[in-house]
Every structure is written in C-alpha cells, then in structure tokens.
Coordinates of N, CA and C in Angstrom, one line a residue:
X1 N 7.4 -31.6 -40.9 CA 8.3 -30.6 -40.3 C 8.3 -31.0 -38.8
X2 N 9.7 -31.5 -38.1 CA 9.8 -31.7 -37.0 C 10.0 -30.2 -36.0
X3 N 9.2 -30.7 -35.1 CA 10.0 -29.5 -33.8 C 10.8 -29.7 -33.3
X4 N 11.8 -28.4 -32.4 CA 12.9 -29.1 -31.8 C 12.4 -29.1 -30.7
X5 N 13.1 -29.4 -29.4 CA 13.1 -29.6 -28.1 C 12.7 -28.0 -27.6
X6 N 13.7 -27.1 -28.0 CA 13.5 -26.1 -27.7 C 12.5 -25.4 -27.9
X7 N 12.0 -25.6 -29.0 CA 10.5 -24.9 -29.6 C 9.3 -25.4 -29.1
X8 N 9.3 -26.8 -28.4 CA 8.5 -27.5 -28.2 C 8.3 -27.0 -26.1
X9 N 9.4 -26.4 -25.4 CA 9.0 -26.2 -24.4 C 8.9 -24.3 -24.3
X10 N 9.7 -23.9 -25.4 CA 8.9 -21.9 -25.9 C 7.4 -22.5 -25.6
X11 N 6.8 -23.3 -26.5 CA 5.3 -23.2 -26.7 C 4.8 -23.9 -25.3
X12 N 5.4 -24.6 -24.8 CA 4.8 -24.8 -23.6 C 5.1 -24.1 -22.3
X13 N 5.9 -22.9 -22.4 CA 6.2 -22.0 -21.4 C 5.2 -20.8 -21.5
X14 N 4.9 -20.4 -22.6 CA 3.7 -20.1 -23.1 C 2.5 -20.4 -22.8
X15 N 2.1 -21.4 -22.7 CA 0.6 -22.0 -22.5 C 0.4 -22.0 -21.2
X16 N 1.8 -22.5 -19.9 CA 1.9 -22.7 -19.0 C 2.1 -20.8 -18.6
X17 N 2.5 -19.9 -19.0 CA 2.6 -18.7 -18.6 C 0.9 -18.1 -18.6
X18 N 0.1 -18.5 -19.8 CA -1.6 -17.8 -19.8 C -2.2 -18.7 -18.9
X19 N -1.9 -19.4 -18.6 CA -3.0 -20.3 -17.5 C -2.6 -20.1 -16.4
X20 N -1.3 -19.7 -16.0 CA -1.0 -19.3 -14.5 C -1.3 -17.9 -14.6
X21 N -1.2 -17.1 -15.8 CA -1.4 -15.3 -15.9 C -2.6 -15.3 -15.5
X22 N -3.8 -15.7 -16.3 CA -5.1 -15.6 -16.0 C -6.0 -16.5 -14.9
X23 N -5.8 -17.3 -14.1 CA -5.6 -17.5 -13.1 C -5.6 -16.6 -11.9
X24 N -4.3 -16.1 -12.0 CA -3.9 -15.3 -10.6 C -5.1 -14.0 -11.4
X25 N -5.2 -13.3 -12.7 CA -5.4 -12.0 -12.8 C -7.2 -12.7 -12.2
X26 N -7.7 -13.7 -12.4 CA -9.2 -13.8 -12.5 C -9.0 -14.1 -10.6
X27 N -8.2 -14.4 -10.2 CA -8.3 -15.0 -8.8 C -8.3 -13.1 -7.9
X28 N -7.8 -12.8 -8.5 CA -7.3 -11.1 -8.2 C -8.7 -10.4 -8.1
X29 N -9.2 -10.4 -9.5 CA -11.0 -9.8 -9.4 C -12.1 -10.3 -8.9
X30 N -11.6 -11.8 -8.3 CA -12.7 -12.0 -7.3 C -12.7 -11.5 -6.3
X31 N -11.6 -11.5 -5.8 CA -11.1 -10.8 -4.5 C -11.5 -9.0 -4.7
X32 N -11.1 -8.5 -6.0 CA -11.8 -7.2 -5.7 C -13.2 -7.0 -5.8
X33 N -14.3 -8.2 -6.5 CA -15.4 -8.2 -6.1 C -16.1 -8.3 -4.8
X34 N -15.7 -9.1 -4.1 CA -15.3 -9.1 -2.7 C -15.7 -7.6 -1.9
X35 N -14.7 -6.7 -2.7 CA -14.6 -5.6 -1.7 C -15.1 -4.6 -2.1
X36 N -15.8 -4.4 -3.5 CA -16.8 -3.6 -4.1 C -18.1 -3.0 -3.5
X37 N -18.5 -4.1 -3.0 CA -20.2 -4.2 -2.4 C -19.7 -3.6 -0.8
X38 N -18.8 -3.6 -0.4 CA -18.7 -3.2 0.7 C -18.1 -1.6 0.7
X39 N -17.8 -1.4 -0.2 CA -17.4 0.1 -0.2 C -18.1 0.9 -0.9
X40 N -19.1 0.1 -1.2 CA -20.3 0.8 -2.2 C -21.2 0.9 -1.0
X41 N -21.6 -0.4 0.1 CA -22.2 0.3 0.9 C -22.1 0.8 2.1
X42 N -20.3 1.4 2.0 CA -20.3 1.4 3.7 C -19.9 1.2 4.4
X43 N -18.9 1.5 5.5 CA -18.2 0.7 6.5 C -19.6 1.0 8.1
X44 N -20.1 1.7 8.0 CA -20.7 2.0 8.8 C -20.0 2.5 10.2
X45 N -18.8 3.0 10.0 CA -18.1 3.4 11.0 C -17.2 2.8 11.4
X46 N -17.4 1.5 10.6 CA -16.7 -0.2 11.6 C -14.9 0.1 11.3
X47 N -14.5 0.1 12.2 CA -12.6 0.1 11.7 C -12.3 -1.6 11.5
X48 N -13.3 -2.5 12.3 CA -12.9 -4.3 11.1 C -12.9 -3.9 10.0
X49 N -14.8 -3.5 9.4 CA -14.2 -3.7 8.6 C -14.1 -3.1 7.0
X50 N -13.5 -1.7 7.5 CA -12.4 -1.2 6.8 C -11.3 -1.9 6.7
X51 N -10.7 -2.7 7.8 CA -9.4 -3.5 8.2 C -9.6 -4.3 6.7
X52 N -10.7 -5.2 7.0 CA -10.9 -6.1 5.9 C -10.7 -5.7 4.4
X53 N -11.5 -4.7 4.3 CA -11.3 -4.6 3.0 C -10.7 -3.6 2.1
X54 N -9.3 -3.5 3.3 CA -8.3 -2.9 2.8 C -7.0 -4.4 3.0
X55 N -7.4 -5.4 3.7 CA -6.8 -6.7 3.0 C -7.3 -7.3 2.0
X56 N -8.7 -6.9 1.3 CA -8.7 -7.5 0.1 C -8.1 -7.1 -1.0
X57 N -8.2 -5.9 -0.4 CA -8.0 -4.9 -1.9 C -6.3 -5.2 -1.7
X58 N -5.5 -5.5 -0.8 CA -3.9 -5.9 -0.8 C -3.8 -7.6 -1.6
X59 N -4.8 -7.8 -1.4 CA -4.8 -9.4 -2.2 C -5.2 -9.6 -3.5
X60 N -6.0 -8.4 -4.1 CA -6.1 -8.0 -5.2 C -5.1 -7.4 -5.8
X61 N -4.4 -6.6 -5.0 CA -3.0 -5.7 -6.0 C -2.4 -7.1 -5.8
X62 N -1.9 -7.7 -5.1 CA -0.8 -8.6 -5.5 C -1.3 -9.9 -6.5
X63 N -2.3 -10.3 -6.1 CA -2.8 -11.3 -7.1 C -2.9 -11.2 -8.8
X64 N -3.7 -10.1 -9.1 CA -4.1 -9.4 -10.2 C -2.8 -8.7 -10.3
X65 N -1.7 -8.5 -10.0 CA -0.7 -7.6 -10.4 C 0.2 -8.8 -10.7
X66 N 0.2 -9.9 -10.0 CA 1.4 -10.9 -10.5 C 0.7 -11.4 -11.7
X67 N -0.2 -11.3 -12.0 CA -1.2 -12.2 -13.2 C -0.7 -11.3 -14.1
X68 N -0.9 -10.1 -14.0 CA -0.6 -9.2 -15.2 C 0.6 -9.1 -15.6
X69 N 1.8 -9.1 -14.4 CA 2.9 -9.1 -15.1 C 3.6 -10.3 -15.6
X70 N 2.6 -11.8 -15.3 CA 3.3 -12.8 -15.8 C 2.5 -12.8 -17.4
X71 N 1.4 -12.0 -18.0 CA 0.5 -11.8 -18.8 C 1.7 -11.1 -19.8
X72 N 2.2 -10.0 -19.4 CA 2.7 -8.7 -20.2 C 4.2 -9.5 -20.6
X73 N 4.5 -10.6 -19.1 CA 5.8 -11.3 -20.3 C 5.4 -12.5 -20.9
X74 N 4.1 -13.0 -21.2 CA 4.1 -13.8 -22.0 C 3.7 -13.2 -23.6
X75 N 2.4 -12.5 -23.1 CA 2.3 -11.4 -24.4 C 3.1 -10.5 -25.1
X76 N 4.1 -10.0 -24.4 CA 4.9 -8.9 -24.7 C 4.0 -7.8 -24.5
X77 N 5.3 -6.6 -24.6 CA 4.4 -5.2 -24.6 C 3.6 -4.9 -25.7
X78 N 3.7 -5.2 -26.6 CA 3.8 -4.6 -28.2 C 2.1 -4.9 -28.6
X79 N 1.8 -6.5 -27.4 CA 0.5 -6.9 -28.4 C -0.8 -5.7 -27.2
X80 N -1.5 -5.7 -28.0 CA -3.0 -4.8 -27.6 C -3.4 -5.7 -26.0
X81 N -3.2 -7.1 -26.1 CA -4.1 -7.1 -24.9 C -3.2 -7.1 -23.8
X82 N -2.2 -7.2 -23.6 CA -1.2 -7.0 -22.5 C -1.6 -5.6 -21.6
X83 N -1.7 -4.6 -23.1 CA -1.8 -2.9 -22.5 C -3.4 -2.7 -21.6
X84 N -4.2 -3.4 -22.3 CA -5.5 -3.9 -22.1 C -5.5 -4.5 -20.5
X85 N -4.7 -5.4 -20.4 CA -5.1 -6.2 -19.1 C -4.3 -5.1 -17.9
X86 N -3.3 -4.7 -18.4 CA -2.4 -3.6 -17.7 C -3.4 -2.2 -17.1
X87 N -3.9 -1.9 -18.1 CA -4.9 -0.8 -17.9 C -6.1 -1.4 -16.8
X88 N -7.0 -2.6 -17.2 CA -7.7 -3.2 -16.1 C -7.5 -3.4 -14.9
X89 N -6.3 -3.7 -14.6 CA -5.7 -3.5 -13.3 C -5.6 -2.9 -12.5
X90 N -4.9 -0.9 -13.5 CA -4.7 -0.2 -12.4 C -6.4 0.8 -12.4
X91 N -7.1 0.2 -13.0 CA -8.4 1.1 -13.1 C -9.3 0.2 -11.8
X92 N -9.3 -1.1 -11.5 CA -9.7 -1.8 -10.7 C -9.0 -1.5 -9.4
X93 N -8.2 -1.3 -9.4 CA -6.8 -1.0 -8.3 C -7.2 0.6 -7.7
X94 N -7.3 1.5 -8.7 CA -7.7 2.9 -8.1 C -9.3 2.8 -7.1
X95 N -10.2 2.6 -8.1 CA -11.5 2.2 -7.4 C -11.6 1.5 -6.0
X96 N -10.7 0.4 -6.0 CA -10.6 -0.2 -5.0 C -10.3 0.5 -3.6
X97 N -8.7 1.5 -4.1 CA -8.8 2.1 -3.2 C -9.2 3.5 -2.3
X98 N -9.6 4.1 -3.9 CA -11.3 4.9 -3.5 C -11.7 4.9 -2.6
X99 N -12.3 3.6 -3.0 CA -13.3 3.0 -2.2 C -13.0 2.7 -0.5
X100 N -12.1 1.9 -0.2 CA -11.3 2.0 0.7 C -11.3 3.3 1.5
X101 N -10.6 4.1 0.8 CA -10.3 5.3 1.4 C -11.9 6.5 1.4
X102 N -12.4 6.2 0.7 CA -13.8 7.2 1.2 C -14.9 6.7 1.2
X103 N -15.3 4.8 1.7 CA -16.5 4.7 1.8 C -17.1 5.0 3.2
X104 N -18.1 4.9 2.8 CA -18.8 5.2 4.9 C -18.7 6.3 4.9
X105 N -18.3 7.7 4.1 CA -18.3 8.7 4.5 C -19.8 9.5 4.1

C-alpha cells in the first residue's frame, strides 16, 4: 500500500507539530521553574526582583501557552491529553501568578 504525497506530509505536520508543541510547552516550565523558588522564598522587599519574576512568569504564559495551543491543534480537542496539557498550563500559570502577586508578604 502506497502513500500519497498528501498523507505523507499530514503525518509529517504532525510529528513536526509535537516536537515544536512540546518543546515550547517544556521550554515554558523551565522558565516557570525558574520563578517558583523565588516566590516560595520571597522577594525580600526587592521591586528587581519582583520585576524579574514577573518576566518569567510572562515567558512562561507565552511559551507554555504557544506549546499548548500548537499541542490542542495537533491532538485535537476530543483526545484526553490535549485537555490534560491545557489544564497544566492554566494551573501552572495561576500559581505562578500567586506567587508573583503575594510572595514576600
């Protein structure tokens, strides 16, 4: 059974969609690892670096949010991990900015 042309770059828009999805979404959670330890312990009053790590947490929504939505159109809505990676996001994304907004207090 031959493939056509067309079927053959579906499957490779695909493969090329989860490795650039997961990518940006794993490049996303480093970046909100990043900003975790610092709002877990503290700004210490500092307005840097609050600054800072409320530009991580902006590099995380956009990073992790382009991952996910290039995730949700390769997976579709329909499959489980789409909703799954969707959900990790905005639960990582609230914390973050939690965090942000009431550490050091």
């Amino acid at each position: 059974m031959k493939t056509t042309r067309a079927e053959r770059l579906r499957i490779l828009g695909a493969v090329f969609g989860h490795v650039v999805g997961w990518a940006l979404f794993a490049l996303g959670v480093a970046a909100w690892c990043v900003v975790f330890p610092v709002t877990v312990r503290g700004f210490g009053g500092s307005e840097i670096e609050r600054n800072l790590a409320t530009l991580w947490v902006s590099m995380y929504a956009v990073l992790a949010g382009a991952g996910t939505a290039v995730l949700i159109g390769v997976l579709t809505w329909r499959r489980v991990l789409a909703r799954i990676v969707l959900g990790v996001w905005a639960v990582l994304l609230c914390a973050a900015v939690l965090g942000v907004a009431f550490g050091g207090r």
